Amino acid sequence: MGVIPVIELRLPAGREALRSLKAGDEVLLSGDVLTMRDAALKRLEELLAEGGEPPFGLEGQVVFHAGPTPPAAGRPAGAIGPTTSARMDRFLEMLFERGVAATLGKGPRSAEAAAHHRAYGAVYLAAVGGLSALYGGMVDEIEPLAWEDLGPEGVFRVRLNGFPALVAVDAEGADHLEGRHSRYRRR
Amino acid sequence: MRVIEAADLADRIEELCLEVSTALPADVTDALSRFRAREESESGRRVIDLILENARAATELGVPLCQDTGFFTVYLTLAPGDAISGDLEGEAAGAVARATERGRLRPSVVRDPVGARVNTGNNTPPLVEMELSRAQESTLGVMAKGGGSEMASRLAMLAPGAGWGGALEFIVGMVEELGARACPPLVLGVGMGGSFDSVTRLAKKALMRPLDEQTADPAVRAREEELVSEVNRLGIGPGGHGGTVTCFGARITEAPCHMAILPVALSVSCHALRRKTVPI
């Protein structure tokens, strides 16, 4: 893995810029992403169903499935990191319809999710769960954007600085993690 | 008889909450280091290195190990001759709220679970588990458990004929289906026997037992070893990025049960197994 060159990405970057990424590529993310997890996605779904519009744009954005801790140790989040993305697969098509270019999270996605990535040409970037004290040092700024009543589940603009991730599902729908599991499977 | 005042436990609960949030216990880091040697995948070894580095950074900076600072369980185990007086639930809730504020923990608890799911803002209420024991001394324990690993925990009411083979199949099957989402490498807490309600408590409390404490019953010890070995054949690996270390410990607690049933519960812990028990 160490010999694979790391691709540095400036965010936000639209789908076209991410289309050349291949499942298994290692990336370093810098720039702005939006946090959205369970509660914010549910609220977005309800809002859109009523014909409303969210108070932030999603076109070309990377949605980070995360809920940070409060500021600590002189940094914007003491700890921040990805939460399980598969839990939010039911909201994926809604995000892609609004122009979201990628999600950033952790863990495997469903087969249905892979199909959505292929259909919309979007990618899924996976980080490792539970490295959040380290990841907290790779965030320059956190600004609440909307729905602050949701607490850590609100929408935050997070400015990343060299945040490492893996392309787990690419724009063709190829799933990297699935292949990795079969490679080490001994049953 | 010794009467323990609940109010006298409050400060200790608060300190335990703060400690487990920022420091990975030594038995956990030792086990991770030991299993690193068994990891065949280079990226898997790198993930284990990062987990250990993360633990050092969290302790050094005084920041939480994980942004999911978890749902707190407070365990009070009373030895013969000890009794508790006062409002333990209230004292525990106060301690958790103060730890959340002092430790800059994420408020992760919501009320009205299928309604508005409003965040309580301070991680209250914690779960308070009190039990009687015949042990020499009373103990106080705290566990912080993340939502990702709790979501991968399951209960099965098996038929007695299923035996250990059926229990093993159930547990390994669950890890295969859900383990990659639960921040592997995992520690598995297993309860077998008891009843529908008690077996899940056995499974979760099994995670409180140190990983370096040898299980007294050789048959149970053999089952723990077999479970770790079978789960590590799944290929999920550290971080779910593929590898031969999906699990770095299993703790099984068994209890007598009705002759018609075989309850089996799996309580999954992520690699950040955050818990500590102290004598009181």
Coordinates of C-alpha atoms in Angstrom, one line a residue:
Chain A
M1 CA 0.0 0.0 0.0
G2 CA 2.9 2.3 0.9
V3 CA 4.1 2.4 -2.8
I4 CA 0.8 3.7 -4.1
P5 CA 1.2 7.4 -4.8
V6 CA -1.0 9.7 -2.8
I7 CA -3.3 12.0 -4.8
E8 CA -3.7 15.5 -3.3
L9 CA -7.2 16.9 -3.8
R10 CA -8.4 20.5 -3.3
L11 CA -12.1 20.6 -2.2
P12 CA -14.8 21.3 -3.0
A13 CA -14.1 19.7 -6.4
G14 CA -17.0 18.8 -8.7
R15 CA -17.7 15.3 -10.1
E16 CA -15.6 15.9 -13.2
A17 CA -12.5 16.5 -11.1
L18 CA -13.1 13.3 -9.1
R19 CA -14.1 11.1 -12.0
S20 CA -10.6 10.0 -12.7
L21 CA -10.1 8.5 -9.2
K22 CA -10.0 4.8 -9.1
A23 CA -11.1 2.5 -6.3
G24 CA -8.1 1.9 -4.1
D25 CA -6.4 5.2 -4.7
E26 CA -5.2 7.0 -1.6
V27 CA -6.0 10.7 -1.4
L28 CA -5.1 13.6 0.9
L29 CA -8.0 16.0 1.2
S30 CA -7.6 19.8 1.7
G31 CA -10.3 22.4 1.6
D32 CA -14.0 22.6 2.6
V33 CA -16.4 19.8 3.2
L34 CA -19.9 19.8 4.7
T35 CA -20.8 17.6 7.6
M36 CA -24.1 15.8 7.4
R37 CA -25.1 12.7 9.3
D38 CA -28.3 10.9 10.4
A39 CA -30.3 13.8 11.8
A40 CA -29.3 16.5 9.2
L41 CA -30.0 14.1 6.3
K42 CA -33.4 13.2 7.7
R43 CA -34.2 16.9 8.1
L44 CA -33.0 17.6 4.5
E45 CA -35.2 14.7 3.2
E46 CA -38.3 16.1 5.0
L47 CA -37.5 19.7 3.8
L48 CA -37.2 18.6 0.2
A49 CA -40.4 16.5 0.5
E50 CA -42.2 19.7 1.5
G51 CA -40.8 21.6 -1.5
G52 CA -38.3 23.5 0.7
E53 CA -34.7 24.4 0.0
P54 CA -31.8 23.9 2.5
P55 CA -29.9 27.1 3.6
F56 CA -26.7 25.8 2.0
G57 CA -25.7 24.6 -1.4
L58 CA -24.8 21.0 -2.2
E59 CA -23.7 21.2 -5.8
G60 CA -20.2 19.9 -6.2
Q61 CA -19.7 19.4 -2.4
V62 CA -18.2 16.6 -0.5
V63 CA -20.5 15.5 2.4
F64 CA -18.6 14.3 5.4
H65 CA -20.6 11.9 7.6
A66 CA -19.3 13.2 10.9
G67 CA -20.3 14.8 14.2
P68 CA -17.3 16.5 15.8
T69 CA -16.6 17.0 19.5
P70 CA -16.4 20.6 20.8
P71 CA -13.2 22.6 20.4
A72 CA -10.4 21.5 22.6
A73 CA -6.6 21.6 22.9
G74 CA -6.6 24.9 21.0
R75 CA -8.1 23.4 17.9
P76 CA -11.5 23.7 16.2
A77 CA -12.5 20.1 17.2
G78 CA -10.8 18.1 19.9
A79 CA -11.7 14.9 18.0
I80 CA -13.4 14.5 14.6
G81 CA -13.7 11.5 12.3
P82 CA -16.0 9.5 10.1
T83 CA -19.1 7.7 11.2
T84 CA -20.6 4.6 9.5
S85 CA -21.7 5.6 6.0
A86 CA -23.9 2.6 5.3
R87 CA -26.4 3.8 7.8
M88 CA -26.9 6.8 5.5
D89 CA -27.2 4.8 2.2
R90 CA -30.9 5.5 2.1
F91 CA -30.1 9.2 1.7
L92 CA -27.4 8.8 -1.0
E93 CA -29.6 9.2 -4.1
M94 CA -31.1 12.4 -2.6
L95 CA -27.6 13.8 -2.1
F96 CA -26.5 12.8 -5.6
E97 CA -29.6 14.4 -7.2
R98 CA -28.6 17.6 -5.5
G99 CA -25.2 17.5 -7.1
V100 CA -23.1 16.1 -4.3
A101 CA -19.7 14.9 -5.7
A102 CA -18.6 12.6 -3.0
T103 CA -19.3 11.3 0.5
L104 CA -16.5 10.9 3.1
G105 CA -17.1 8.4 5.8
K106 CA -16.2 4.9 6.9
G107 CA -17.0 1.3 6.3
P108 CA -18.5 -0.7 3.4
R109 CA -21.5 0.6 1.4
S110 CA -24.5 -1.5 0.1
A111 CA -24.6 -2.9 -3.4
E112 CA -27.4 -0.4 -4.0
A113 CA -25.1 2.5 -3.0
A114 CA -22.5 1.3 -5.5
A115 CA -25.1 1.4 -8.2
H116 CA -26.0 5.0 -7.3
H117 CA -22.3 6.0 -7.5
R118 CA -22.2 4.5 -11.1
A119 CA -25.4 6.2 -12.1
Y120 CA -24.4 9.7 -10.9
G121 CA -20.6 9.4 -11.4
A122 CA -19.9 10.2 -7.7
V123 CA -17.3 8.7 -5.4
Y124 CA -17.1 7.4 -1.8
L125 CA -14.0 8.2 0.2
A126 CA -13.4 6.1 3.3
A127 CA -11.3 7.1 6.3
V128 CA -10.6 4.9 9.4
G129 CA -12.9 5.1 12.3
G130 CA -11.6 5.9 15.7
L131 CA -8.4 7.9 14.7
S132 CA -10.2 11.1 15.8
A133 CA -7.6 12.6 18.0
L134 CA -5.2 12.4 15.1
Y135 CA -7.8 13.6 12.5
G136 CA -8.5 16.6 14.8
G137 CA -5.1 17.9 14.0
M138 CA -5.9 17.9 10.3
V139 CA -8.8 20.4 10.6
D140 CA -8.1 24.1 10.3
E141 CA -11.6 25.5 10.8
I142 CA -15.1 24.5 11.7
E143 CA -18.0 26.8 11.1
P144 CA -21.7 26.0 11.8
L145 CA -23.6 26.4 8.6
A146 CA -27.2 25.3 9.5
W147 CA -29.4 23.5 11.9
E148 CA -27.5 24.2 15.1
D149 CA -30.4 22.9 17.1
L150 CA -29.2 19.4 16.1
G151 CA -26.0 19.9 18.2
P152 CA -23.1 17.8 16.8
E153 CA -25.5 16.5 14.1
G154 CA -25.9 20.0 12.6
V155 CA -24.3 21.0 9.3
F156 CA -20.8 22.3 9.7
R157 CA -18.3 23.6 7.1
V158 CA -15.1 21.9 7.9
R159 CA -11.8 23.0 6.4
L160 CA -9.5 20.0 6.1
N161 CA -5.8 20.2 5.8
G162 CA -4.2 17.0 4.4
F163 CA -6.9 14.6 5.6
P164 CA -6.1 11.0 4.4
A165 CA -8.7 8.8 2.8
L166 CA -9.1 5.9 0.4
V167 CA -11.3 5.8 -2.7
A168 CA -13.6 3.0 -1.5
V169 CA -16.2 3.3 -4.3
D170 CA -15.3 5.1 -7.6
A171 CA -17.5 6.8 -10.2
E172 CA -17.8 3.5 -12.1
G173 CA -19.2 1.9 -8.9
A174 CA -16.1 -0.3 -8.3
D175 CA -15.9 -1.3 -4.6
H176 CA -12.4 -1.4 -3.2
L177 CA -13.1 -2.7 0.3
E178 CA -15.1 -5.8 -0.9
G179 CA -12.0 -6.9 -2.9
R180 CA -9.8 -6.4 0.1
H181 CA -12.0 -8.5 2.3
S182 CA -12.0 -11.4 -0.1
R183 CA -8.2 -11.2 -0.5
Y184 CA -7.7 -12.0 3.2
R185 CA -10.7 -14.3 3.7
R186 CA -9.7 -17.8 4.9
R187 CA -13.1 -19.6 5.1
Chain B
M1 CA -22.6 -3.6 57.2
R2 CA -20.9 -0.8 55.3
V3 CA -23.3 1.8 53.7
I4 CA -21.8 3.5 50.7
E5 CA -23.3 6.9 50.0
A6 CA -24.1 7.4 46.3
A7 CA -22.9 11.1 46.6
D8 CA -19.5 9.8 47.6
L9 CA -19.1 8.0 44.3
A10 CA -19.9 11.0 42.1
D11 CA -16.4 12.3 41.9
R12 CA -15.0 8.9 41.1
I13 CA -17.6 8.3 38.4
E14 CA -16.7 11.7 36.8
E15 CA -12.9 10.9 36.9
L16 CA -13.5 7.5 35.4
C17 CA -15.6 9.0 32.5
L18 CA -12.8 11.5 31.8
E19 CA -10.1 8.8 32.0
V20 CA -11.7 6.3 29.7
S21 CA -12.5 9.0 27.1
T22 CA -8.9 10.0 26.6
A23 CA -6.8 6.9 27.6
L24 CA -6.9 3.5 26.0
P25 CA -6.4 0.9 28.8
A26 CA -3.0 -0.9 28.9
D27 CA -4.5 -4.3 28.4
V28 CA -6.1 -3.0 25.1
T29 CA -2.9 -1.4 23.7
D30 CA -0.9 -4.5 24.7
A31 CA -3.4 -6.8 22.9
L32 CA -3.4 -4.5 19.8
S33 CA 0.4 -4.6 19.7
R34 CA 0.4 -8.4 20.1
F35 CA -2.1 -8.9 17.3
R36 CA -0.2 -6.5 15.0
A37 CA 2.4 -9.2 14.6
R38 CA -0.3 -11.6 13.3
E39 CA -1.6 -9.1 10.7
E40 CA -0.6 -10.1 7.2
S41 CA -1.8 -7.0 5.4
E42 CA 0.6 -4.1 5.4
S43 CA -2.3 -1.6 5.4
G44 CA -3.8 -3.5 8.3
R45 CA -0.5 -3.1 10.3
R46 CA -0.5 0.5 9.4
V47 CA -4.1 1.0 10.7
I48 CA -3.1 -0.7 14.0
D49 CA 0.0 1.6 14.3
L50 CA -2.3 4.6 13.7
I51 CA -4.7 3.4 16.4
L52 CA -1.8 3.2 18.9
E53 CA -0.6 6.6 17.8
N54 CA -4.1 8.0 18.1
A55 CA -4.2 6.7 21.7
R56 CA -0.9 8.4 22.5
A57 CA -2.1 11.7 21.0
A58 CA -5.4 11.7 22.8
T59 CA -3.8 11.1 26.2
E60 CA -1.0 13.7 25.5
L61 CA -3.4 16.4 24.3
G62 CA -6.3 15.5 26.6
V63 CA -8.7 15.1 23.7
P64 CA -11.2 12.2 23.2
L65 CA -9.9 9.1 21.5
C66 CA -12.9 9.2 19.2
Q67 CA -15.4 11.9 18.3
D68 CA -18.0 9.4 19.3
T69 CA -17.4 9.7 23.0
G70 CA -20.1 7.1 23.5
F71 CA -22.9 6.3 25.8
F72 CA -21.9 5.8 29.4
T73 CA -22.7 2.8 31.5
V74 CA -21.9 2.9 35.2
Y75 CA -21.5 -0.5 36.9
L76 CA -21.8 -0.8 40.6
T77 CA -21.1 -4.3 42.0
L78 CA -21.8 -4.8 45.7
A79 CA -19.9 -7.4 47.7
P80 CA -21.6 -9.1 50.7
G81 CA -21.9 -6.7 53.6
D82 CA -22.0 -3.6 51.5
A83 CA -25.1 -1.5 50.7
I84 CA -25.8 1.7 48.8
S85 CA -27.7 4.6 50.0
G86 CA -28.9 7.8 48.2
D87 CA -29.7 8.6 44.6
L88 CA -27.2 6.7 42.5
E89 CA -28.9 7.4 39.2
G90 CA -28.9 11.2 40.0
E91 CA -25.3 11.2 41.1
A92 CA -24.2 9.2 38.1
A93 CA -26.1 11.6 35.7
G94 CA -24.5 14.6 37.4
A95 CA -21.0 13.0 37.1
V96 CA -21.5 12.3 33.4
A97 CA -22.8 15.8 32.7
R98 CA -19.7 17.3 34.5
A99 CA -17.3 15.0 32.6
T100 CA -19.0 15.9 29.3
E101 CA -18.4 19.6 30.0
R102 CA -14.9 19.3 31.5
G103 CA -13.6 16.7 28.9
R104 CA -15.2 18.5 25.9
L105 CA -17.0 15.3 25.1
R106 CA -19.6 15.2 22.3
P107 CA -23.1 15.1 23.5
S108 CA -24.3 12.0 21.8
V109 CA -27.5 11.1 23.6
V110 CA -31.0 11.9 22.3
R111 CA -34.4 11.5 24.0
D112 CA -37.7 10.6 22.3
P113 CA -36.0 7.9 20.1
V114 CA -38.6 7.6 17.4
G115 CA -39.9 11.2 17.7
A116 CA -37.9 14.4 17.7
R117 CA -34.7 12.8 19.0
V118 CA -33.6 15.9 20.8
N119 CA -30.0 15.9 22.1
T120 CA -29.9 16.0 25.9
G121 CA -26.8 18.1 25.5
N122 CA -24.7 16.5 28.2
N123 CA -24.8 12.7 27.6
T124 CA -27.3 12.1 30.3
P125 CA -28.9 9.9 31.4
P126 CA -26.2 7.2 31.6
L127 CA -27.2 3.6 32.1
V128 CA -26.7 2.5 35.7
E129 CA -26.3 -1.2 36.3
M130 CA -26.2 -2.4 39.8
E131 CA -25.6 -6.0 40.8
L132 CA -24.9 -8.1 43.8
S133 CA -21.8 -10.2 43.9
R134 CA -20.0 -12.7 46.2
A135 CA -16.7 -11.1 45.3
Q136 CA -14.4 -9.9 48.1
E137 CA -14.8 -6.2 47.4
S138 CA -17.3 -3.9 45.8
T139 CA -16.3 -2.3 42.5
L140 CA -17.3 0.7 40.5
G141 CA -16.8 0.6 36.7
V142 CA -17.5 2.9 33.7
M143 CA -17.8 2.0 30.1
A144 CA -18.1 4.5 27.2
K145 CA -19.5 2.6 24.2
G146 CA -19.8 4.1 20.7
G147 CA -22.9 3.9 18.5
G148 CA -21.2 2.2 15.6
S149 CA -20.3 -0.9 17.6
E150 CA -23.5 -0.9 19.5
M151 CA -25.3 -1.1 16.1
A152 CA -23.5 -4.3 15.4
S153 CA -24.6 -6.0 18.6
R154 CA -27.2 -8.8 18.5
L155 CA -29.2 -11.3 20.5
A156 CA -30.3 -14.7 19.4
M157 CA -32.6 -17.2 21.2
L158 CA -31.2 -20.5 19.9
A159 CA -32.6 -24.0 20.5
P160 CA -30.5 -26.0 23.0
G161 CA -29.6 -28.4 20.2
A162 CA -27.6 -25.6 18.5
G163 CA -24.9 -25.9 21.1
W164 CA -21.6 -24.0 20.8
G165 CA -21.5 -24.7 17.1
G166 CA -24.7 -22.8 16.6
A167 CA -23.7 -20.0 18.9
L168 CA -20.3 -19.7 17.1
E169 CA -22.1 -19.7 13.7
F170 CA -24.5 -16.9 14.9
I171 CA -21.7 -14.7 16.2
V172 CA -19.3 -15.1 13.3
G173 CA -22.2 -14.6 10.9
M174 CA -23.1 -11.3 12.7
V175 CA -19.5 -10.1 12.5
E176 CA -19.3 -11.0 8.9
E177 CA -22.4 -9.0 8.1
L178 CA -21.9 -6.0 10.4
G179 CA -18.3 -6.1 11.8
A180 CA -16.8 -3.8 9.1
R181 CA -19.1 -1.0 10.2
A182 CA -18.1 -1.3 13.8
C183 CA -14.5 0.0 13.6
P184 CA -12.5 -3.2 13.6
P185 CA -10.3 -4.6 15.0
L186 CA -13.0 -5.5 17.4
V187 CA -13.3 -7.0 20.9
L188 CA -16.3 -9.3 21.2
G189 CA -18.3 -9.6 24.5
V190 CA -20.5 -12.7 24.5
G191 CA -23.1 -13.8 26.9
M192 CA -24.5 -17.4 26.7
G193 CA -27.3 -18.7 28.9
G194 CA -29.4 -16.7 31.4
S195 CA -32.5 -15.2 29.9
F196 CA -33.7 -12.9 27.1
D197 CA -33.0 -9.8 29.3
S198 CA -29.9 -10.9 31.3
V199 CA -27.9 -12.4 28.4
T200 CA -27.3 -9.0 26.8
R201 CA -26.1 -7.6 30.1
L202 CA -23.7 -10.6 30.4
A203 CA -22.4 -9.9 26.9
K204 CA -21.7 -6.2 27.5
K205 CA -20.3 -6.7 31.0
A206 CA -18.0 -9.3 29.6
L207 CA -16.2 -6.5 27.8
M208 CA -15.3 -5.0 31.2
R209 CA -13.1 -8.0 31.9
P210 CA -9.4 -7.3 31.2
L211 CA -8.1 -8.9 28.0
D212 CA -5.0 -10.1 29.8
E213 CA -7.0 -11.9 32.5
Q214 CA -7.0 -15.6 31.9
T215 CA -10.5 -17.2 31.8
A216 CA -10.7 -19.7 34.7
D217 CA -12.8 -22.3 33.0
P218 CA -10.6 -24.1 30.4
A219 CA -13.7 -24.9 28.2
V220 CA -14.8 -21.2 28.1
R221 CA -11.2 -20.2 27.4
A222 CA -11.0 -22.5 24.5
R223 CA -14.3 -21.1 23.1
E224 CA -12.9 -17.5 23.4
E225 CA -9.8 -18.6 21.5
E226 CA -11.8 -20.4 18.8
L227 CA -14.1 -17.4 18.4
V228 CA -11.1 -15.0 17.8
S229 CA -9.5 -17.4 15.4
E230 CA -12.8 -17.9 13.4
V231 CA -13.6 -14.2 13.2
N232 CA -10.0 -13.5 12.0
R233 CA -10.7 -15.7 9.0
L234 CA -13.3 -13.3 7.7
G235 CA -10.8 -11.0 6.0
I236 CA -12.3 -7.7 7.2
G237 CA -9.2 -6.5 8.9
P238 CA -8.2 -3.4 10.8
G239 CA -10.3 -0.4 9.7
G240 CA -12.3 -2.8 7.5
H241 CA -9.6 -2.3 4.9
G242 CA -8.8 -6.0 4.6
G243 CA -6.6 -8.2 6.7
T244 CA -6.2 -11.1 9.1
V245 CA -6.9 -9.2 12.4
T246 CA -10.6 -8.4 12.5
C247 CA -10.8 -9.2 16.3
F248 CA -8.2 -8.9 19.0
G249 CA -10.0 -10.4 21.9
A250 CA -13.2 -12.2 23.0
R251 CA -14.6 -12.4 26.5
I252 CA -17.4 -14.9 27.1
T253 CA -19.6 -15.1 30.2
E254 CA -21.9 -18.0 30.7
A255 CA -24.9 -18.5 33.0
P256 CA -27.4 -21.2 33.8
C257 CA -30.6 -21.0 31.7
H258 CA -34.0 -22.7 31.2
M259 CA -33.7 -26.2 29.7
A260 CA -35.7 -25.1 26.6
I261 CA -33.5 -22.2 25.5
L262 CA -30.0 -21.2 24.6
P263 CA -29.8 -17.4 24.7
V264 CA -26.7 -16.0 23.0
A265 CA -25.8 -12.3 22.9
L266 CA -23.0 -10.5 21.2
S267 CA -21.9 -7.1 22.4
V268 CA -19.4 -5.7 19.9
S269 CA -16.7 -3.2 20.9
C270 CA -14.7 -1.1 18.4
H271 CA -10.9 -1.0 18.9
A272 CA -11.4 1.8 21.3
L273 CA -12.5 -0.4 24.2
R274 CA -13.0 2.3 26.8
R275 CA -13.7 1.0 30.3
K276 CA -12.2 0.8 33.7
T277 CA -13.2 -0.8 37.0
V278 CA -11.9 0.3 40.4
P279 CA -12.4 -1.2 43.9
I280 CA -14.5 0.9 46.3

